[in-house]
PDB file of C-alpha atoms and ligand atoms in Angstrom:
ATOM      1  CA  MET G  29      37.361  -1.156 -19.805  1.00 53.00           C
ATOM      2  CA  GLN G  30      33.621  -2.234 -19.700  1.00 60.00           C
ATOM      3  CA  SER G  31      32.290  -4.217 -16.486  1.00 74.00           C
ATOM      4  CA  GLN G  32      31.045  -7.755 -17.248  1.00 89.00           C
ATOM      5  CA  ILE G  33      27.715  -8.112 -18.470  1.00 94.00           C
ATOM      6  CA  LYS G  34      25.022  -9.058 -15.864  1.00 97.00           C
ATOM      7  CA  THR G  35      22.148 -10.997 -16.859  1.00 98.00           C
ATOM      8  CA  TYR G  36      18.366 -11.201 -15.415  1.00 98.00           C
ATOM      9  CA  CYS G  37      15.512 -12.939 -16.349  1.00 98.00           C
ATOM     10  CA  ILE G  38      12.285 -13.937 -15.633  1.00 98.00           C
ATOM     11  CA  ILE G  39      10.794 -17.701 -15.327  1.00 98.00           C
ATOM     12  CA  GLY G  40       7.338 -18.984 -15.754  1.00 98.00           C
ATOM     13  CA  ASP G  41       4.608 -20.369 -18.011  1.00 97.00           C
ATOM     14  CA  PRO G  42       3.304 -18.604 -20.040  1.00 94.00           C
ATOM     15  CA  VAL G  43       5.788 -15.770 -20.202  1.00 95.00           C
ATOM     16  CA  GLN G  44       5.550 -14.551 -23.575  1.00 91.00           C
ATOM     17  CA  HIS G  45       2.919 -11.860 -22.499  1.00 86.00           C
ATOM     18  CA  SER G  46       5.296 -10.719 -19.732  1.00 93.00           C
ATOM     19  CA  LEU G  47       5.978  -7.023 -19.663  1.00 95.00           C
ATOM     20  CA  SER G  48       9.022  -7.307 -17.224  1.00 97.00           C
ATOM     21  CA  PRO G  49      11.672  -7.735 -19.698  1.00 97.00           C
ATOM     22  CA  ALA G  50      10.813  -4.167 -21.386  1.00 96.00           C
ATOM     23  CA  ILE G  51      10.508  -2.639 -17.991  1.00 97.00           C
ATOM     24  CA  GLN G  52      13.779  -3.972 -16.583  1.00 98.00           C
ATOM     25  CA  ASN G  53      15.522  -3.133 -19.865  1.00 98.00           C
ATOM     26  CA  ALA G  54      14.420   0.246 -19.997  1.00 98.00           C
ATOM     27  CA  ALA G  55      15.648   0.705 -16.145  1.00 98.00           C
ATOM     28  CA  PHE G  56      19.080  -0.426 -17.164  1.00 98.00           C
ATOM     29  CA  LYS G  57      19.532   1.243 -19.986  1.00 98.00           C
ATOM     30  CA  SER G  58      18.433   5.010 -18.540  1.00 98.00           C
ATOM     31  CA  LEU G  59      21.275   4.285 -15.824  1.00 98.00           C
ATOM     32  CA  GLY G  60      23.747   2.960 -18.441  1.00 98.00           C
ATOM     33  CA  LEU G  61      23.869  -0.381 -16.493  1.00 98.00           C
ATOM     34  CA  ASN G  62      25.266  -3.370 -18.342  1.00 97.00           C
ATOM     35  CA  CYS G  63      22.885  -5.634 -17.576  1.00 98.00           C
ATOM     36  CA  THR G  64      20.410  -7.705 -19.625  1.00 98.00           C
ATOM     37  CA  TYR G  65      17.142  -9.403 -18.764  1.00 98.00           C
ATOM     38  CA  ILE G  66      15.323 -11.641 -20.723  1.00 97.00           C
ATOM     39  CA  ALA G  67      12.431 -14.254 -20.544  1.00 97.00           C
ATOM     40  CA  PHE G  68      12.466 -18.101 -20.439  1.00 97.00           C
ATOM     41  CA  ARG G  69       9.220 -20.162 -20.415  1.00 98.00           C
ATOM     42  CA  VAL G  70       9.869 -22.750 -17.679  1.00 98.00           C
ATOM     43  CA  PRO G  71       6.881 -25.664 -17.690  1.00 98.00           C
ATOM     44  CA  LYS G  72       5.418 -26.809 -14.773  1.00 96.00           C
ATOM     45  CA  GLY G  73       7.578 -30.245 -13.925  1.00 96.00           C
ATOM     46  CA  GLU G  74      10.700 -28.627 -15.394  1.00 98.00           C
ATOM     47  CA  LEU G  75      11.402 -25.989 -12.267  1.00 98.00           C
ATOM     48  CA  GLN G  76      14.119 -27.743 -10.361  1.00 98.00           C
ATOM     49  CA  GLU G  77      16.479 -28.319 -13.558  1.00 98.00           C
ATOM     50  CA  SER G  78      15.750 -24.910 -14.641  1.00 98.00           C
ATOM     51  CA  VAL G  79      16.800 -23.206 -11.548  1.00 98.00           C
ATOM     52  CA  SER G  80      19.999 -25.780 -11.595  1.00 98.00           C
ATOM     53  CA  SER G  81      20.492 -24.139 -15.083  1.00 98.00           C
ATOM     54  CA  LEU G  82      20.371 -20.573 -13.887  1.00 98.00           C
ATOM     55  CA  ARG G  83      22.630 -21.542 -10.987  1.00 97.00           C
ATOM     56  CA  SER G  84      25.377 -22.680 -13.297  1.00 97.00           C
ATOM     57  CA  ILE G  85      25.310 -19.729 -15.764  1.00 96.00           C
ATOM     58  CA  ASN G  86      25.573 -17.964 -12.692  1.00 96.00           C
ATOM     59  CA  ILE G  87      22.694 -15.742 -13.469  1.00 98.00           C
ATOM     60  CA  SER G  88      22.600 -12.574 -11.308  1.00 98.00           C
ATOM     61  CA  GLY G  89      18.959 -12.671 -10.613  1.00 98.00           C
ATOM     62  CA  PHE G  90      15.375 -13.428 -11.933  1.00 98.00           C
ATOM     63  CA  ASN G  91      11.871 -12.977 -11.670  1.00 98.00           C
ATOM     64  CA  VAL G  92       9.466 -15.960 -10.803  1.00 98.00           C
ATOM     65  CA  THR G  93       5.781 -15.703 -12.104  1.00 96.00           C
ATOM     66  CA  SER G  94       2.804 -18.275 -12.432  1.00 93.00           C
ATOM     67  CA  PRO G  95       2.925 -21.137 -12.206  1.00 94.00           C
ATOM     68  CA  HIS G  96       6.059 -21.102  -9.718  1.00 97.00           C
ATOM     69  CA  LYS G  97       6.044 -18.565  -7.078  1.00 96.00           C
ATOM     70  CA  ILE G  98       5.176 -21.587  -4.580  1.00 96.00           C
ATOM     71  CA  GLU G  99       7.122 -24.175  -5.768  1.00 97.00           C
ATOM     72  CA  ILE G 100      10.059 -22.208  -6.019  1.00 98.00           C
ATOM     73  CA  ILE G 101      10.408 -22.047  -2.306  1.00 98.00           C
ATOM     74  CA  LYS G 102      11.989 -25.587  -2.296  1.00 97.00           C
ATOM     75  CA  HIS G 103      14.757 -24.257  -4.640  1.00 98.00           C
ATOM     76  CA  VAL G 104      16.389 -21.492  -3.218  1.00 98.00           C
ATOM     77  CA  ASP G 105      18.834 -21.095  -0.105  1.00 98.00           C
ATOM     78  CA  VAL G 106      17.294 -17.982   2.039  1.00 98.00           C
ATOM     79  CA  LEU G 107      14.109 -16.282   2.492  1.00 98.00           C
ATOM     80  CA  ASP G 108      13.963 -12.816   3.312  1.00 97.00           C
ATOM     81  CA  SER G 109      10.825 -11.784   5.500  1.00 96.00           C
ATOM     82  CA  THR G 110       8.510 -10.706   2.810  1.00 95.00           C
ATOM     83  CA  ALA G 111       8.787 -14.336   1.347  1.00 97.00           C
ATOM     84  CA  GLN G 112       8.348 -16.125   4.384  1.00 96.00           C
ATOM     85  CA  LYS G 113       5.416 -14.457   5.235  1.00 96.00           C
ATOM     86  CA  ALA G 114       4.054 -14.902   1.849  1.00 96.00           C
ATOM     87  CA  LYS G 115       5.135 -18.271   1.741  1.00 96.00           C
ATOM     88  CA  ALA G 116       5.622 -17.406  -2.110  1.00 97.00           C
ATOM     89  CA  ILE G 117       8.538 -15.932  -3.963  1.00 98.00           C
ATOM     90  CA  ASN G 118       8.850 -13.760  -7.187  1.00 98.00           C
ATOM     91  CA  THR G 119      12.531 -12.284  -7.093  1.00 98.00           C
ATOM     92  CA  ILE G 120      15.373 -13.882  -6.548  1.00 98.00           C
ATOM     93  CA  MET G 121      19.067 -12.289  -5.849  1.00 98.00           C
ATOM     94  CA  ASN G 122      22.404 -14.694  -6.559  1.00 98.00           C
ATOM     95  CA  VAL G 123      24.785 -13.799  -4.094  1.00 97.00           C
ATOM     96  CA  GLU G 124      28.233 -15.416  -4.486  1.00 96.00           C
ATOM     97  CA  GLY G 125      25.959 -18.515  -5.360  1.00 96.00           C
ATOM     98  CA  VAL G 126      23.611 -18.244  -2.612  1.00 98.00           C
ATOM     99  CA  LEU G 127      20.116 -17.774  -4.141  1.00 98.00           C
ATOM    100  CA  ARG G 128      18.047 -15.497  -1.580  1.00 98.00           C
ATOM    101  CA  GLY G 129      14.320 -15.049  -2.400  1.00 98.00           C
ATOM    102  CA  TYR G 130      12.222 -12.232  -2.035  1.00 98.00           C
ATOM    103  CA  ASN G 131       8.373 -11.366  -2.768  1.00 98.00           C
ATOM    104  CA  THR G 132       8.344  -7.623  -4.301  1.00 98.00           C
ATOM    105  CA  ASP G 133       4.639  -8.169  -5.297  1.00 98.00           C
ATOM    106  CA  VAL G 134       3.887  -7.601  -1.460  1.00 98.00           C
ATOM    107  CA  TYR G 135       4.915  -4.183  -1.717  1.00 98.00           C
ATOM    108  CA  GLY G 136       3.987  -3.952  -5.243  1.00 98.00           C
ATOM    109  CA  PHE G 137       0.569  -5.015  -4.368  1.00 98.00           C
ATOM    110  CA  ILE G 138       0.347  -1.784  -1.262  1.00 98.00           C
ATOM    111  CA  GLU G 139       2.166   0.833  -2.625  1.00 98.00           C
ATOM    112  CA  PRO G 140      -0.759   1.956  -5.086  1.00 98.00           C
ATOM    113  CA  LEU G 141      -3.206   1.933  -1.979  1.00 98.00           C
ATOM    114  CA  HIS G 142      -0.876   3.810  -0.010  1.00 98.00           C
ATOM    115  CA  LYS G 143      -0.350   6.358  -2.376  1.00 98.00           C
ATOM    116  CA  ARG G 144      -4.144   6.600  -2.310  1.00 98.00           C
ATOM    117  CA  SER G 145      -4.047   7.214   1.358  1.00 98.00           C
ATOM    118  CA  VAL G 146      -6.308   4.386   1.797  1.00 98.00           C
ATOM    119  CA  SER G 147      -7.516   3.854   5.075  1.00 98.00           C
ATOM    120  CA  PHE G 148      -8.374  -0.281   6.014  1.00 98.00           C
ATOM    121  CA  ASN G 149     -10.066   0.661   9.475  1.00 98.00           C
ATOM    122  CA  GLY G 150     -13.363  -1.700   9.448  1.00 98.00           C
ATOM    123  CA  MET G 151     -12.883  -2.625   5.823  1.00 98.00           C
ATOM    124  CA  THR G 152     -14.593  -5.984   4.674  1.00 98.00           C
ATOM    125  CA  ILE G 153     -12.263  -7.293   1.596  1.00 98.00           C
ATOM    126  CA  LEU G 154     -13.263  -9.484  -0.963  1.00 98.00           C
ATOM    127  CA  LEU G 155     -10.015 -11.105  -2.624  1.00 98.00           C
ATOM    128  CA  ILE G 156     -10.887 -13.293  -6.072  1.00 98.00           C
ATOM    129  CA  GLY G 157      -7.920 -16.047  -6.164  1.00 98.00           C
ATOM    130  CA  ALA G 158      -5.991 -18.050  -4.057  1.00 97.00           C
ATOM    131  CA  GLY G 159      -2.727 -18.460  -6.095  1.00 95.00           C
ATOM    132  CA  GLY G 160       1.056 -17.105  -5.672  1.00 93.00           C
ATOM    133  CA  ALA G 161      -0.105 -13.254  -6.459  1.00 96.00           C
ATOM    134  CA  SER G 162      -3.160 -13.739  -3.277  1.00 97.00           C
ATOM    135  CA  ARG G 163      -0.495 -15.227  -1.096  1.00 97.00           C
ATOM    136  CA  ALA G 164       1.210 -11.747  -1.473  1.00 98.00           C
ATOM    137  CA  VAL G 165      -1.943  -9.925  -1.278  1.00 98.00           C
ATOM    138  CA  ILE G 166      -2.740 -11.523   2.159  1.00 98.00           C
ATOM    139  CA  ALA G 167       1.033 -10.848   3.506  1.00 98.00           C
ATOM    140  CA  ALA G 168       0.600  -7.014   2.669  1.00 98.00           C
ATOM    141  CA  LEU G 169      -2.970  -6.924   3.719  1.00 98.00           C
ATOM    142  CA  SER G 170      -1.682  -8.568   7.422  1.00 98.00           C
ATOM    143  CA  GLU G 171       0.722  -5.234   7.857  1.00 97.00           C
ATOM    144  CA  GLN G 172      -2.453  -2.774   7.539  1.00 98.00           C
ATOM    145  CA  ASN G 173      -4.508  -1.500  10.703  1.00 97.00           C
ATOM    146  CA  GLY G 174      -8.092  -2.150  11.345  1.00 97.00           C
ATOM    147  CA  ILE G 175      -9.279  -4.728   8.386  1.00 98.00           C
ATOM    148  CA  THR G 176     -12.592  -6.427   9.920  1.00 98.00           C
ATOM    149  CA  LYS G 177     -12.303  -9.399   7.610  1.00 98.00           C
ATOM    150  CA  ILE G 178     -11.080 -10.907   4.286  1.00 98.00           C
ATOM    151  CA  LEU G 179     -13.410 -13.077   2.141  1.00 98.00           C
ATOM    152  CA  ILE G 180     -11.761 -15.130  -0.121  1.00 98.00           C
ATOM    153  CA  ALA G 181     -13.343 -16.671  -3.268  1.00 98.00           C
ATOM    154  CA  ASN G 182     -11.356 -19.491  -5.540  1.00 98.00           C
ATOM    155  CA  ARG G 183     -12.261 -21.829  -8.030  1.00 97.00           C
ATOM    156  CA  SER G 184     -10.630 -24.477  -6.067  1.00 97.00           C
ATOM    157  CA  GLN G 185     -11.801 -24.492  -2.368  1.00 96.00           C
ATOM    158  CA  LYS G 186      -9.018 -26.674  -1.285  1.00 97.00           C
ATOM    159  CA  LYS G 187      -6.354 -23.767  -2.131  1.00 97.00           C
ATOM    160  CA  ALA G 188      -8.729 -20.996  -0.872  1.00 98.00           C
ATOM    161  CA  GLU G 189      -8.889 -22.622   2.364  1.00 98.00           C
ATOM    162  CA  GLU G 190      -5.199 -22.957   2.555  1.00 97.00           C
ATOM    163  CA  LEU G 191      -4.672 -19.337   1.702  1.00 98.00           C
ATOM    164  CA  ALA G 192      -7.396 -18.465   4.598  1.00 98.00           C
ATOM    165  CA  ARG G 193      -5.014 -20.466   7.140  1.00 97.00           C
ATOM    166  CA  ILE G 194      -1.845 -18.571   6.056  1.00 97.00           C
ATOM    167  CA  GLY G 195      -3.802 -15.486   6.316  1.00 97.00           C
ATOM    168  CA  SER G 196      -5.219 -16.291   9.807  1.00 97.00           C
ATOM    169  CA  SER G 197      -1.771 -17.504  10.945  1.00 96.00           C
ATOM    170  CA  ILE G 198      -0.441 -13.808  10.248  1.00 96.00           C
ATOM    171  CA  GLY G 199      -3.319 -12.176  12.366  1.00 96.00           C
ATOM    172  CA  LEU G 200      -5.733 -11.837   9.683  1.00 98.00           C
ATOM    173  CA  GLU G 201      -9.867 -12.756  10.261  1.00 98.00           C
ATOM    174  CA  CYS G 202     -10.378 -15.207   6.906  1.00 98.00           C
ATOM    175  CA  ASN G 203     -13.309 -16.638   5.362  1.00 98.00           C
ATOM    176  CA  VAL G 204     -13.800 -18.542   2.325  1.00 98.00           C
ATOM    177  CA  ILE G 205     -16.828 -18.093   0.255  1.00 98.00           C
ATOM    178  CA  ASP G 206     -18.354 -19.881  -2.651  1.00 96.00           C
ATOM    179  CA  LEU G 207     -17.884 -18.748  -5.886  1.00 95.00           C
ATOM    180  CA  TYR G 208     -21.743 -18.733  -6.558  1.00 94.00           C
ATOM    181  CA  ASN G 209     -22.052 -15.499  -3.633  1.00 95.00           C
ATOM    182  CA  ILE G 210     -19.382 -13.619  -5.272  1.00 98.00           C
ATOM    183  CA  GLN G 211     -21.677 -10.963  -6.560  1.00 98.00           C
ATOM    184  CA  LYS G 212     -23.821 -10.782  -3.281  1.00 98.00           C
ATOM    185  CA  VAL G 213     -20.674 -10.536  -1.512  1.00 98.00           C
ATOM    186  CA  ALA G 214     -18.871  -7.954  -3.370  1.00 98.00           C
ATOM    187  CA  ALA G 215     -22.299  -5.349  -3.031  1.00 98.00           C
ATOM    188  CA  LYS G 216     -20.939  -5.396   0.478  1.00 98.00           C
ATOM    189  CA  SER G 217     -17.101  -5.140   0.389  1.00 98.00           C
ATOM    190  CA  HIS G 218     -15.305  -2.125   0.521  1.00 98.00           C
ATOM    191  CA  LEU G 219     -12.319  -3.313  -1.320  1.00 98.00           C
ATOM    192  CA  ILE G 220     -12.720  -5.874  -4.143  1.00 98.00           C
ATOM    193  CA  ILE G 221      -9.404  -7.488  -5.513  1.00 98.00           C
ATOM    194  CA  ASN G 222      -9.205  -9.460  -8.249  1.00 98.00           C
ATOM    195  CA  ALA G 223      -5.982 -11.878  -8.252  1.00 98.00           C
ATOM    196  CA  THR G 224      -6.956 -14.133 -10.974  1.00 96.00           C
ATOM    197  CA  PRO G 225      -5.772 -13.987 -14.553  1.00 94.00           C
ATOM    198  CA  LEU G 226      -9.615 -13.573 -15.443  1.00 96.00           C
ATOM    199  CA  GLY G 227      -9.750 -10.526 -17.533  1.00 95.00           C
ATOM    200  CA  THR G 228      -6.442 -11.409 -19.367  1.00 92.00           C
ATOM    201  CA  SER G 229      -8.331 -12.409 -22.683  1.00 92.00           C
ATOM    202  CA  ASN G 230     -11.035  -9.802 -22.106  1.00 91.00           C
ATOM    203  CA  GLU G 231     -13.326 -12.166 -20.349  1.00 94.00           C
ATOM    204  CA  ASP G 232     -16.428 -10.927 -18.394  1.00 95.00           C
ATOM    205  CA  SER G 233     -15.886 -10.460 -14.890  1.00 97.00           C
ATOM    206  CA  MET G 234     -17.715 -12.255 -12.263  1.00 97.00           C
ATOM    207  CA  ILE G 235     -18.951  -9.048 -10.916  1.00 98.00           C
ATOM    208  CA  ASP G 236     -21.039  -6.676 -12.848  1.00 98.00           C
ATOM    209  CA  HIS G 237     -21.471  -2.957 -12.310  1.00 98.00           C
ATOM    210  CA  GLU G 238     -24.832  -3.295 -10.094  1.00 98.00           C
ATOM    211  CA  HIS G 239     -22.950  -5.521  -7.282  1.00 98.00           C
ATOM    212  CA  ILE G 240     -20.706  -2.387  -6.882  1.00 98.00           C
ATOM    213  CA  LYS G 241     -20.878   0.025  -4.540  1.00 98.00           C
ATOM    214  CA  LYS G 242     -19.786   3.734  -5.722  1.00 97.00           C
ATOM    215  CA  ASP G 243     -17.442   4.098  -2.541  1.00 97.00           C
ATOM    216  CA  THR G 244     -15.847   0.637  -3.190  1.00 98.00           C
ATOM    217  CA  ILE G 245     -12.246   0.241  -4.259  1.00 98.00           C
ATOM    218  CA  VAL G 246     -12.019  -2.043  -7.005  1.00 98.00           C
ATOM    219  CA  TYR G 247      -8.222  -3.510  -7.549  1.00 98.00           C
ATOM    220  CA  ASP G 248      -7.778  -5.855 -10.851  1.00 98.00           C
ATOM    221  CA  ILE G 249      -3.936  -6.918 -10.277  1.00 98.00           C
ATOM    222  CA  VAL G 250      -4.128  -8.234 -14.099  1.00 96.00           C
ATOM    223  CA  TYR G 251      -2.127  -5.922 -16.146  1.00 94.00           C
ATOM    224  CA  LYS G 252      -3.052  -6.403 -19.441  1.00 91.00           C
ATOM    225  CA  PRO G 253      -5.420  -5.409 -21.004  1.00 92.00           C
ATOM    226  CA  VAL G 254      -4.747  -2.144 -18.749  1.00 94.00           C
ATOM    227  CA  THR G 255      -8.676  -1.556 -18.322  1.00 96.00           C
ATOM    228  CA  THR G 256     -10.276  -4.858 -17.586  1.00 97.00           C
ATOM    229  CA  ASN G 257     -14.064  -5.790 -17.745  1.00 98.00           C
ATOM    230  CA  LEU G 258     -14.284  -5.761 -14.138  1.00 98.00           C
ATOM    231  CA  LEU G 259     -12.337  -1.950 -13.693  1.00 98.00           C
ATOM    232  CA  GLU G 260     -14.875  -1.289 -16.838  1.00 98.00           C
ATOM    233  CA  ASN G 261     -17.656  -2.591 -14.393  1.00 98.00           C
ATOM    234  CA  ALA G 262     -16.279  -0.471 -11.517  1.00 98.00           C
ATOM    235  CA  LYS G 263     -16.067   3.035 -13.546  1.00 98.00           C
ATOM    236  CA  TYR G 264     -19.303   2.362 -14.539  1.00 98.00           C
ATOM    237  CA  ALA G 265     -20.553   2.183 -10.937  1.00 98.00           C
ATOM    238  CA  GLY G 266     -18.560   5.440  -9.944  1.00 98.00           C
ATOM    239  CA  ALA G 267     -15.894   3.369  -7.997  1.00 98.00           C
ATOM    240  CA  GLN G 268     -12.702   4.274  -7.217  1.00 98.00           C
ATOM    241  CA  ILE G 269     -10.135   1.786  -9.088  1.00 98.00           C
ATOM    242  CA  VAL G 270      -6.629   0.344  -8.884  1.00 98.00           C
ATOM    243  CA  TYR G 271      -4.854  -0.552 -12.220  1.00 98.00           C
ATOM    244  CA  GLY G 272      -2.822  -3.576 -12.136  1.00 97.00           C
ATOM    245  CA  TYR G 273      -0.015  -2.095 -14.026  1.00 96.00           C
ATOM    246  CA  GLU G 274       0.643   0.485 -10.766  1.00 97.00           C
ATOM    247  CA  MET G 275       1.462  -3.190  -9.016  1.00 98.00           C
ATOM    248  CA  LEU G 276       3.794  -4.361 -12.040  1.00 97.00           C
ATOM    249  CA  LEU G 277       5.680  -1.058 -12.127  1.00 97.00           C
ATOM    250  CA  GLU G 278       5.832  -1.059  -8.179  1.00 98.00           C
ATOM    251  CA  GLN G 279       7.101  -4.595  -7.706  1.00 98.00           C
ATOM    252  CA  GLY G 280       9.382  -4.528 -10.577  1.00 98.00           C
ATOM    253  CA  ALA G 281      11.267  -1.109  -9.217  1.00 98.00           C
ATOM    254  CA  LYS G 282      11.212  -2.804  -5.794  1.00 98.00           C
ATOM    255  CA  ALA G 283      13.048  -6.020  -7.825  1.00 98.00           C
ATOM    256  CA  PHE G 284      15.567  -3.454  -9.351  1.00 98.00           C
ATOM    257  CA  GLU G 285      16.441  -2.312  -6.109  1.00 98.00           C
ATOM    258  CA  ILE G 286      17.114  -5.310  -4.507  1.00 98.00           C
ATOM    259  CA  TRP G 287      19.469  -6.223  -7.304  1.00 98.00           C
ATOM    260  CA  THR G 288      21.308  -3.352  -7.937  1.00 98.00           C
ATOM    261  CA  GLY G 289      21.138  -1.270  -4.862  1.00 98.00           C
ATOM    262  CA  ILE G 290      20.284   1.746  -6.801  1.00 97.00           C
ATOM    263  CA  SER G 291      16.675   4.124  -6.651  1.00 98.00           C
ATOM    264  CA  ALA G 292      14.621   2.639  -9.683  1.00 98.00           C
ATOM    265  CA  PRO G 293      13.869   4.696 -12.613  1.00 98.00           C
ATOM    266  CA  THR G 294      10.265   4.914 -12.666  1.00 97.00           C
ATOM    267  CA  ASP G 295       9.739   7.361 -15.332  1.00 95.00           C
ATOM    268  CA  ALA G 296      12.096   5.003 -17.649  1.00 97.00           C
ATOM    269  CA  MET G 297      10.191   2.069 -16.547  1.00 97.00           C
ATOM    270  CA  LYS G 298       6.537   3.599 -16.696  1.00 95.00           C
ATOM    271  CA  ARG G 299       7.584   5.188 -20.561  1.00 95.00           C
ATOM    272  CA  ALA G 300       8.553   1.633 -21.324  1.00 95.00           C
ATOM    273  CA  LEU G 301       5.205   0.729 -20.704  1.00 93.00           C
ATOM    274  CA  PHE G 302       3.131   3.553 -21.895  1.00 89.00           C
ATOM    275  CA  GLY G 303       5.373   5.553 -24.378  1.00 83.00           C
ATOM    276  CA  SER G 304       5.204   9.147 -24.740  1.00 64.00           C
ATOM    277  CA  PHE G 305       1.702   9.113 -24.204  1.00 67.00           C
ATOM    278  CA  GLY G 306       1.914   8.725 -20.278  1.00 70.00           C
ATOM    279  CA  GLU G 307      -0.592   6.624 -17.938  1.00 77.00           C
ATOM    280  CA  PRO G 308      -4.114   6.375 -18.472  1.00 76.00           C
ATOM    281  CA  ALA G 309      -6.315   9.161 -16.301  1.00 70.00           C
TER     282      ALA G 309
HETATM  283  N1  NAP C  24       0.318  -6.673 -11.506  1.00 57.46           N
HETATM  284  C1  NAP C  24       1.323  -7.518 -10.966  1.00 57.46           C
HETATM  285  O1  NAP C  24       2.423  -6.870 -10.894  1.00 57.46           O
HETATM  286  C2  NAP C  24       1.066  -8.684 -11.026  1.00 57.46           C
HETATM  287  C3  NAP C  24       1.758  -9.340 -10.279  1.00 57.46           C
HETATM  288  C4  NAP C  24       1.351 -11.221  -9.650  1.00 57.46           C
HETATM  289  C5  NAP C  24       0.388 -11.429 -10.731  1.00 57.46           C
HETATM  290  N2  NAP C  24      -0.148 -10.655 -11.470  1.00 57.46           N
HETATM  291  C6  NAP C  24      -1.472 -11.563 -12.180  1.00 57.46           C
HETATM  292  O2  NAP C  24      -2.154 -12.147 -11.579  1.00 57.46           O
HETATM  293  C7  NAP C  24      -3.007 -13.322 -11.970  1.00 57.46           C
HETATM  294  C8  NAP C  24      -2.496 -14.505 -11.154  1.00 57.46           C
HETATM  295  O3  NAP C  24      -1.529 -14.687 -10.654  1.00 57.46           O
HETATM  296  P1  NAP C  24      -0.708 -16.236  -9.848  1.00 57.46           P
HETATM  297  O4  NAP C  24       0.744 -15.648  -9.895  1.00 57.46           O
HETATM  298  O5  NAP C  24      -1.327 -15.695  -8.382  1.00 57.46           O
HETATM  299  O6  NAP C  24      -1.088 -17.361 -10.538  1.00 57.46           O
HETATM  300  P2  NAP C  24      -1.369 -18.749 -10.396  1.00 57.46           P
HETATM  301  O7  NAP C  24      -0.443 -18.828  -8.992  1.00 57.46           O
HETATM  302  O8  NAP C  24      -1.451 -19.538 -11.409  1.00 57.46           O
HETATM  303  O9  NAP C  24      -2.892 -18.526  -9.462  1.00 57.46           O
HETATM  304  C9  NAP C  24      -4.144 -18.353 -10.157  1.00 57.46           C
HETATM  305  C10 NAP C  24      -5.298 -18.243  -9.627  1.00 57.46           C
HETATM  306  O10 NAP C  24      -6.343 -18.012 -10.487  1.00 57.46           O
HETATM  307  C11 NAP C  24      -7.084 -18.616 -10.277  1.00 57.46           C
HETATM  308  N3  NAP C  24      -7.818 -19.113 -12.015  1.00 57.46           N
HETATM  309  C12 NAP C  24      -6.987 -19.065 -12.685  1.00 57.46           C
HETATM  310  N4  NAP C  24      -7.717 -19.137 -14.030  1.00 57.46           N
HETATM  311  C13 NAP C  24      -9.051 -19.153 -13.445  1.00 57.46           C
HETATM  312  C14 NAP C  24     -10.248 -18.764 -14.094  1.00 57.46           C
HETATM  313  N5  NAP C  24     -10.298 -18.963 -15.566  1.00 57.46           N
HETATM  314  N6  NAP C  24     -11.317 -18.749 -13.505  1.00 57.46           N
HETATM  315  C15 NAP C  24     -11.268 -18.194 -12.212  1.00 57.46           C
HETATM  316  N7  NAP C  24     -10.176 -18.369 -11.318  1.00 57.46           N
HETATM  317  C16 NAP C  24      -9.002 -18.635 -12.256  1.00 57.46           C
HETATM  318  C17 NAP C  24      -6.405 -20.066  -9.777  1.00 57.46           C
HETATM  319  O11 NAP C  24      -7.745 -20.763  -9.402  1.00 57.46           O
HETATM  320  P3  NAP C  24      -7.479 -22.525  -9.089  1.00 57.46           P
HETATM  321  O12 NAP C  24      -6.779 -22.448  -7.452  1.00 57.46           O
HETATM  322  O13 NAP C  24      -8.780 -22.897  -8.990  1.00 57.46           O
HETATM  323  O14 NAP C  24      -6.411 -22.808  -9.734  1.00 57.46           O
HETATM  324  C18 NAP C  24      -5.568 -19.421  -8.720  1.00 57.46           C
HETATM  325  O15 NAP C  24      -6.182 -19.194  -7.927  1.00 57.46           O
HETATM  326  C19 NAP C  24      -1.993 -13.439 -13.199  1.00 57.46           C
HETATM  327  O16 NAP C  24      -2.870 -13.092 -14.164  1.00 57.46           O
HETATM  328  C20 NAP C  24      -0.821 -12.434 -13.324  1.00 57.46           C
HETATM  329  O17 NAP C  24      -0.335 -11.999 -14.326  1.00 57.46           O
HETATM  330  C21 NAP C  24      -0.079  -9.537 -11.986  1.00 57.46           C
END
């Protein structure tokens, strides 16, 4: 007899662009698990009733994306250490009616840098954005040794200041900079991270190639398109680049492992993204 189907989902708005259903369903299929993963659009202001509905259908687990990663904290029962540190959640597991919140973006963000054996010693880091994903970035960076300082640039100054306070509370030296100075700061940074959606609609980046040094690492967490304008500029400048899809795969693999307790079939997840063509060189 087949086991009862387990249902997982992602909630956010917009959510139709999400690649998580493709990745997670490929993982379930490749291991023959009787599980399914779907996307639900949940607009701002409808989070509470949506979480109640997910509780009442006894959802097995879910991912949370923009704009709910911070607000969702109020609606779960327990926070694991990653979510506590980031003060944001992207993954929830339902353990016999208790919703447990995790932040797999923390691991997902840092793993591609660890795979490249990046040393953070003496680094000045420019972080663009101060939303839910930026909180995971800050939490991940707080666990790396030797960072000199993090400069945060965001449209809303108030949110940048709030993020800088979170960073300082977990041992990082954080300063807020004006968006108008971003190019000047970029030119002096060792690691540049875009954690805004800018680039998703092929918009030009705020940083051109002339303000990126050859020995800088440029990390765009936007994953669609694969090569954003920022990454194109970084390539042109001869800098090292990190793609957003790498974080997407790592955070998804970690969520899969939390939900199932099984090692994630990362090759199947990658194939769901890139088909038989493989990842970009
Ligand atoms: N690769 C991955 O695995 C991964 C994981 C998580 C997120 N992401 C991507 O990262 C991006 C941010 O996600 P999030 O969860 O942090 O979203 P969020 O909580 O909604 O925050 C968005 C941030 O971007 C800023 N922003 C939005 N539109 C902008 C624009 N047109 N120009 C300049 N700044 C803008 C916002 O500034 P204000 O504060 O001024 O509104 C805010 O700081 C999304 O594109 C998401 O898909 C990727």
